[in-house]
CSV table of C-alpha atoms in Angstrom, one decimal:
chain,number,residue,atom,x,y,z
A,1,MET,CA,8.9,-15.4,-3.9
A,2,LYS,CA,8.5,-17.9,-0.7
A,3,ILE,CA,6.0,-17.0,1.3
A,4,LEU,CA,4.9,-18.1,4.9
A,5,VAL,CA,1.5,-18.0,6.3
A,6,ILE,CA,1.1,-18.2,10.1
A,7,HIS,CA,-2.2,-19.2,10.9
A,8,GLY,CA,-3.5,-18.1,14.4
A,9,CYS,CA,-6.9,-19.9,13.7
A,10,SER,CA,-8.5,-23.3,13.0
A,11,LYS,CA,-8.0,-25.1,10.0
A,12,ASN,CA,-11.3,-25.3,8.4
A,13,GLY,CA,-12.6,-21.8,9.3
A,14,ASN,CA,-13.4,-18.6,7.4
A,15,THR,CA,-9.9,-17.2,8.2
A,16,THR,CA,-8.3,-20.1,6.4
A,17,GLU,CA,-10.7,-19.7,4.0
A,18,LEU,CA,-9.7,-16.1,3.2
A,19,VAL,CA,-6.4,-17.1,3.1
A,20,ARG,CA,-7.1,-19.9,0.5
A,21,TYR,CA,-8.7,-17.3,-2.1
A,22,PHE,CA,-6.3,-14.9,-1.4
A,23,SER,CA,-3.6,-16.9,-2.1
A,24,GLU,CA,-5.3,-18.5,-5.1
A,25,GLN,CA,-5.6,-14.9,-6.6
A,26,LEU,CA,-2.0,-14.1,-5.9
A,27,PHE,CA,-0.7,-17.1,-7.3
A,28,SER,CA,-2.7,-16.3,-10.6
A,29,LEU,CA,-0.7,-12.8,-10.7
A,30,ARG,CA,2.9,-14.3,-9.8
A,31,GLU,CA,4.8,-17.2,-9.5
A,32,CYS,CA,4.9,-18.3,-5.4
A,33,GLU,CA,5.7,-20.9,-3.1
A,34,GLN,CA,3.9,-20.8,-0.1
A,35,GLU,CA,4.1,-22.8,3.2
A,36,SER,CA,1.0,-22.8,6.0
A,37,LEU,CA,1.9,-22.8,9.4
A,38,TYR,CA,-0.9,-23.2,12.0
A,39,LEU,CA,0.0,-22.7,15.3
A,40,GLN,CA,-2.2,-24.9,16.8
A,41,ASP,CA,0.0,-27.7,15.5
A,42,TYR,CA,3.3,-26.6,17.8
A,43,ASP,CA,3.3,-27.2,21.4
A,44,LEU,CA,4.2,-23.7,22.6
A,45,PRO,CA,3.0,-23.0,26.1
A,46,PHE,CA,1.5,-19.7,27.0
A,47,CYS,CA,4.6,-17.1,27.5
A,48,THR,CA,5.5,-17.0,31.3
A,49,GLY,CA,6.5,-13.4,31.7
A,50,CYS,CA,10.1,-14.5,32.4
A,51,HIS,CA,11.6,-11.8,30.3
A,52,ASN,CA,14.4,-14.0,29.6
A,53,CYS,CA,14.3,-13.3,25.5
A,54,ILE,CA,14.4,-9.5,26.3
A,55,LEU,CA,16.8,-9.3,28.9
A,56,ARG,CA,19.1,-12.2,28.6
A,57,GLY,CA,18.6,-13.3,25.3
A,58,GLU,CA,16.0,-15.5,22.9
A,59,ASP,CA,17.9,-18.5,23.9
A,60,LYS,CA,16.8,-18.4,27.5
A,61,CYS,CA,13.5,-18.9,26.6
A,62,PRO,CA,12.1,-22.1,28.1
A,63,HIS,CA,10.5,-22.7,24.9
A,64,PHE,CA,13.1,-21.4,22.5
A,65,GLN,CA,13.1,-25.0,20.8
A,66,VAL,CA,9.9,-24.6,19.3
A,67,VAL,CA,9.8,-20.7,18.9
A,68,SER,CA,13.0,-20.9,17.1
A,69,SER,CA,11.7,-24.0,14.5
A,70,ILE,CA,9.2,-21.3,13.8
A,71,GLU,CA,11.3,-18.1,13.4
A,72,LYS,CA,13.4,-20.5,11.1
A,73,LYS,CA,10.7,-20.5,8.9
A,74,ILE,CA,10.1,-16.8,9.0
A,75,MET,CA,13.7,-16.2,8.2
A,76,ASN,CA,13.9,-18.6,5.2
A,77,ALA,CA,10.8,-16.6,3.8
A,78,ASP,CA,10.5,-13.4,1.5
A,79,LEU,CA,7.0,-12.7,2.5
A,80,LEU,CA,5.3,-13.4,6.1
A,81,ILE,CA,1.3,-13.5,6.3
A,82,LEU,CA,-0.4,-13.4,9.7
A,83,ALA,CA,-3.7,-14.7,9.3
A,84,THR,CA,-6.4,-14.6,12.7
A,85,PRO,CA,-9.7,-13.9,13.3
A,86,GLY,CA,-11.0,-11.0,15.6
A,87,TYR,CA,-11.3,-12.3,18.7
A,88,MET,CA,-12.6,-9.9,21.4
A,89,PHE,CA,-11.4,-6.8,19.4
A,90,ASN,CA,-7.9,-8.4,19.3
A,91,VAL,CA,-6.1,-11.4,17.5
A,92,THR,CA,-6.7,-15.0,18.6
A,93,GLY,CA,-5.1,-16.2,22.0
A,94,ILE,CA,-2.9,-18.7,20.0
A,95,MET,CA,-1.9,-15.9,17.6
A,96,LYS,CA,-1.3,-13.5,20.9
A,97,ASN,CA,0.6,-15.9,22.6
A,98,PHE,CA,3.2,-16.6,19.5
A,99,LEU,CA,3.7,-12.5,19.5
A,100,ASP,CA,4.5,-12.5,23.3
A,101,HIS,CA,7.2,-15.3,22.4
A,102,VAL,CA,8.7,-13.3,19.8
A,103,ALA,CA,8.1,-9.4,21.0
A,104,TYR,CA,12.2,-9.9,21.5
A,105,ASN,CA,12.3,-8.8,18.1
A,106,CYS,CA,11.1,-5.3,18.7
A,107,HIS,CA,14.5,-4.6,20.9
A,108,ARG,CA,16.6,-6.6,18.7
A,109,PRO,CA,14.8,-6.7,15.2
A,110,LYS,CA,16.5,-9.0,12.6
A,111,TYR,CA,14.0,-9.4,10.0
A,112,PHE,CA,14.8,-6.4,7.3
A,113,GLY,CA,14.5,-7.2,3.9
A,114,LYS,CA,11.3,-8.9,4.0
A,115,ARG,CA,7.6,-8.0,3.9
A,116,ILE,CA,4.6,-8.6,6.3
A,117,TYR,CA,1.1,-8.9,5.4
A,118,MET,CA,-1.8,-9.1,7.7
A,119,ILE,CA,-5.6,-11.0,7.1
A,120,SER,CA,-8.5,-11.0,9.3
A,121,SER,CA,-11.6,-12.2,9.4
A,122,CYS,CA,-13.4,-9.7,11.6
A,123,THR,CA,-15.7,-6.6,11.2
A,124,LYS,CA,-14.6,-3.3,10.6
A,125,TRP,CA,-15.0,-2.3,14.5
A,126,GLN,CA,-12.9,-5.2,15.3
A,127,ALA,CA,-10.2,-4.4,12.8
A,128,GLU,CA,-8.1,-1.8,14.5
A,129,GLY,CA,-7.7,-3.8,17.8
A,130,VAL,CA,-6.8,-7.0,15.4
A,131,PHE,CA,-3.9,-5.4,13.2
A,132,LEU,CA,-2.7,-3.3,16.2
A,133,SER,CA,-0.5,-5.9,18.0
A,134,MET,CA,0.5,-7.3,14.4
A,135,ARG,CA,1.5,-4.1,12.9
A,136,THR,CA,3.6,-3.0,15.3
A,137,TRP,CA,5.5,-6.4,16.1
A,138,GLY,CA,6.3,-6.5,12.0
A,139,SER,CA,7.6,-2.6,12.2
A,140,ALA,CA,9.4,-2.9,15.1
A,141,ALA,CA,10.9,-6.4,14.1
A,142,GLY,CA,12.6,-4.7,10.4
A,143,PHE,CA,9.9,-6.5,8.3
A,144,ASP,CA,8.6,-3.9,5.2
A,145,PRO,CA,4.9,-3.6,5.7
A,146,GLY,CA,3.1,-5.0,2.9
A,147,GLY,CA,-0.5,-4.0,4.0
A,148,GLU,CA,-3.4,-5.8,5.5
A,149,PHE,CA,-7.1,-6.7,4.4
A,150,TYR,CA,-10.0,-7.9,6.4
A,151,THR,CA,-13.7,-8.4,5.9
A,152,ASP,CA,-16.6,-10.1,7.9
A,153,MET,CA,-17.6,-13.4,7.5
A,154,LEU,CA,-20.3,-14.7,9.2
A,155,PRO,CA,-21.6,-17.8,9.9
A,156,LEU,CA,-24.9,-17.6,7.7
A,157,PRO,CA,-25.6,-18.8,4.0
A,158,TYR,CA,-24.2,-15.6,2.2
A,159,SER,CA,-26.0,-14.7,-1.1
A,160,ALA,CA,-24.5,-15.1,-4.5
A,161,ALA,CA,-24.4,-11.0,-4.8
A,162,LEU,CA,-22.6,-10.8,-1.4
A,163,LEU,CA,-20.5,-14.2,-2.2
A,164,GLU,CA,-19.1,-12.1,-5.4
A,165,LYS,CA,-18.6,-9.1,-3.2
A,166,LYS,CA,-16.6,-11.1,-0.9
A,167,ARG,CA,-14.6,-12.7,-3.5
A,168,ARG,CA,-14.0,-8.9,-5.0
A,169,ILE,CA,-12.4,-7.9,-2.0
A,170,VAL,CA,-10.3,-10.2,-1.5
A,171,SER,CA,-9.0,-10.0,-5.1
A,172,VAL,CA,-8.3,-6.4,-4.8
A,173,ALA,CA,-6.6,-7.3,-1.9
A,174,ALA,CA,-4.2,-9.6,-3.7
A,175,GLU,CA,-3.6,-7.5,-6.5
A,176,LYS,CA,-2.7,-4.3,-4.2
A,177,LEU,CA,-0.2,-6.8,-2.7
A,178,ASN,CA,1.1,-7.9,-5.9
A,179,ARG,CA,2.0,-4.5,-7.3
A,180,LYS,CA,3.2,-3.9,-3.4
A,181,LEU,CA,5.5,-6.7,-4.4
A,182,ASP,CA,6.8,-5.2,-7.7
A,183,LEU,CA,8.0,-2.0,-5.7
A,184,PRO,CA,11.8,-1.8,-3.7
A,185,LEU,CA,11.8,-2.5,0.1
A,186,ARG,CA,12.2,0.7,2.3
A,187,GLN,CA,15.2,2.1,2.3
A,188,GLN,CA,14.9,4.3,5.4
A,189,PRO,CA,13.2,3.8,8.9
A,190,ASP,CA,10.5,6.0,9.9
A,191,PHE,CA,11.0,8.5,12.8
A,192,GLY,CA,9.7,6.0,15.7
A,193,ASN,CA,12.0,3.7,15.1
A,194,LEU,CA,15.1,5.8,14.5
A,195,MET,CA,14.0,6.8,18.1
A,196,VAL,CA,13.7,3.3,19.3
A,197,PHE,CA,16.8,2.6,17.8
A,198,LYS,CA,19.0,5.2,20.2
A,199,LEU,CA,16.5,4.5,22.9
A,200,PHE,CA,17.2,1.0,23.5
A,201,ALA,CA,20.8,1.9,22.7
A,202,LYS,CA,20.6,3.9,25.8
A,203,ILE,CA,18.5,2.3,28.1
A,204,SER,CA,20.8,-1.0,28.0
A,205,SER,CA,23.7,1.1,28.5
A,206,LEU,CA,22.5,2.6,31.8
A,207,ALA,CA,21.7,-1.0,33.1
A,208,PRO,CA,24.0,-3.5,31.0
A,209,GLY,CA,23.6,-6.3,33.7
A,210,ILE,CA,19.8,-5.8,33.4
A,211,PHE,CA,19.6,-5.6,29.6
A,212,VAL,CA,22.3,-8.0,29.0
A,213,ALA,CA,21.3,-9.3,25.2
A,214,ASP,CA,20.2,-5.5,24.4
A,215,HIS,CA,23.5,-4.5,25.3
A,216,ALA,CA,25.5,-7.0,23.8
A,217,PHE,CA,23.3,-6.3,20.6
A,218,TYR,CA,23.5,-2.5,20.6
A,219,SER,CA,27.4,-2.4,21.3
A,220,ASP,CA,28.1,-4.4,18.6
A,221,LYS,CA,26.6,-1.9,16.4
A,222,LYS,CA,28.2,1.0,18.6
A,223,ALA,CA,24.9,2.5,18.8
A,224,GLN,CA,25.8,5.3,21.3
A,225,SER,CA,27.9,6.9,18.4
A,226,ARG,CA,26.5,10.1,17.4
A,227,ASP,CA,27.5,8.8,13.8
A,228,ILE,CA,25.3,5.3,13.9
A,229,ASN,CA,21.7,6.1,13.2
A,230,TRP,CA,20.1,2.9,12.6
A,231,HIS,CA,20.9,-0.6,12.4
A,232,PHE,CA,22.6,-0.4,8.8
A,233,PRO,CA,24.0,2.6,7.5
A,234,VAL,CA,21.5,5.7,6.3
A,235,LYS,CA,21.0,8.8,5.5
A,236,ILE,CA,18.9,10.6,7.7
A,237,PRO,CA,18.0,14.1,7.1
A,238,LEU,CA,19.6,16.8,9.1
A,239,TYR,CA,16.1,18.2,10.7
A,240,LYS,CA,15.7,14.7,11.9
A,241,ARG,CA,18.8,14.4,13.3
A,242,ILE,CA,18.3,17.6,15.5
A,243,PHE,CA,14.8,16.8,16.4
A,244,ARG,CA,16.1,13.2,17.5
A,245,ASN,CA,19.0,14.5,19.7
A,246,TYR,CA,16.6,16.8,21.3
A,247,ILE,CA,13.9,14.3,22.1
A,248,LEU,CA,16.9,12.3,23.6
A,249,ARG,CA,18.4,15.0,25.9
A,250,VAL,CA,14.9,15.4,27.4
A,251,ILE,CA,14.8,11.8,27.7
A,252,ASP,CA,17.8,11.8,29.2
A,253,LYS,CA,16.8,14.4,31.8
A,254,ALA,CA,13.6,12.3,32.7
A,255,PHE,CA,16.1,9.1,33.2
A,256,SER,CA,18.2,11.1,35.8
A,257,ARG,CA,15.0,12.4,37.3
A,258,ASP,CA,12.8,9.1,37.4
A,259,PHE,CA,16.0,6.3,37.9
A,260,ASP,CA,18.6,5.7,40.2
A,261,LEU,CA,21.0,5.4,37.4
A,262,ASP,CA,24.2,4.6,40.0
A,263,LYS,CA,22.2,1.4,41.2
A,264,ALA,CA,20.6,0.2,37.8
A,265,LYS,CA,24.3,0.4,36.4
A,266,ASP,CA,25.1,-2.4,39.1
A,267,GLU,CA,22.2,-4.4,38.8
A,268,GLN,CA,22.0,-8.0,37.5
A,269,GLY,CA,19.3,-9.7,36.2
A,270,PHE,CA,15.7,-9.1,36.6
A,271,TYR,CA,14.7,-6.4,38.6
A,272,LYS,CA,11.7,-5.8,40.3
A,273,ASN,CA,10.7,-2.6,42.2
A,274,LYS,CA,9.0,-3.1,45.7
A,275,LEU,CA,6.2,-0.7,46.2
């Protein structure tokens, strides 16, 4: 198994130590090949918010060369681990910047057949905020969820008893992931992802000159067809199809009410409303 760890942290901090001990425990349970990638080693400027990756294609990002070099490593891995401490109830700035650059995968997912796992050095009050963006991105980008764990690592000398407790937390997390890795990958998308698939296909068809990359992506999949439910063939229960189609009809009415669809059809490139 090939594992890629993307560190949104320093090389000698608490999160790196958590990853080191976690990897040690996991390697004792199964044979793995692991690469550590520290975002601080990559000259990745802040996302400019140009929306080129989403609207025109990821290769139009001004930082495409750096981003693509990281994504190639993700594509070659079986398991991606994202590791970050909790900063202000969120991921670190360097991890957030990375997620901003790869957010286009939420529109055009490609990481099917891979798992994602998340590790954080944070408190229980921070955990939900820290994991939210990573968890959301992983699910939308096509990854199968492998789980997550956190524990607080304060900059104070721990007692032998507390250190043993921390080691046990990490060991249990590694054991759970090891068991999860023996299970088959998820075959069925959840209902939310089914909706997103149809929703992005619909939006891109309404404004093909704005959502150029999405329109090409979903047209190639024939996603507008009632017979196409997902990025690859899956069987969807009848009740889910009925509920999905009902929601899509509600959304169609909302689009007709809230957007100038004739204008959207003719617009080209990034569009900004004037207040």
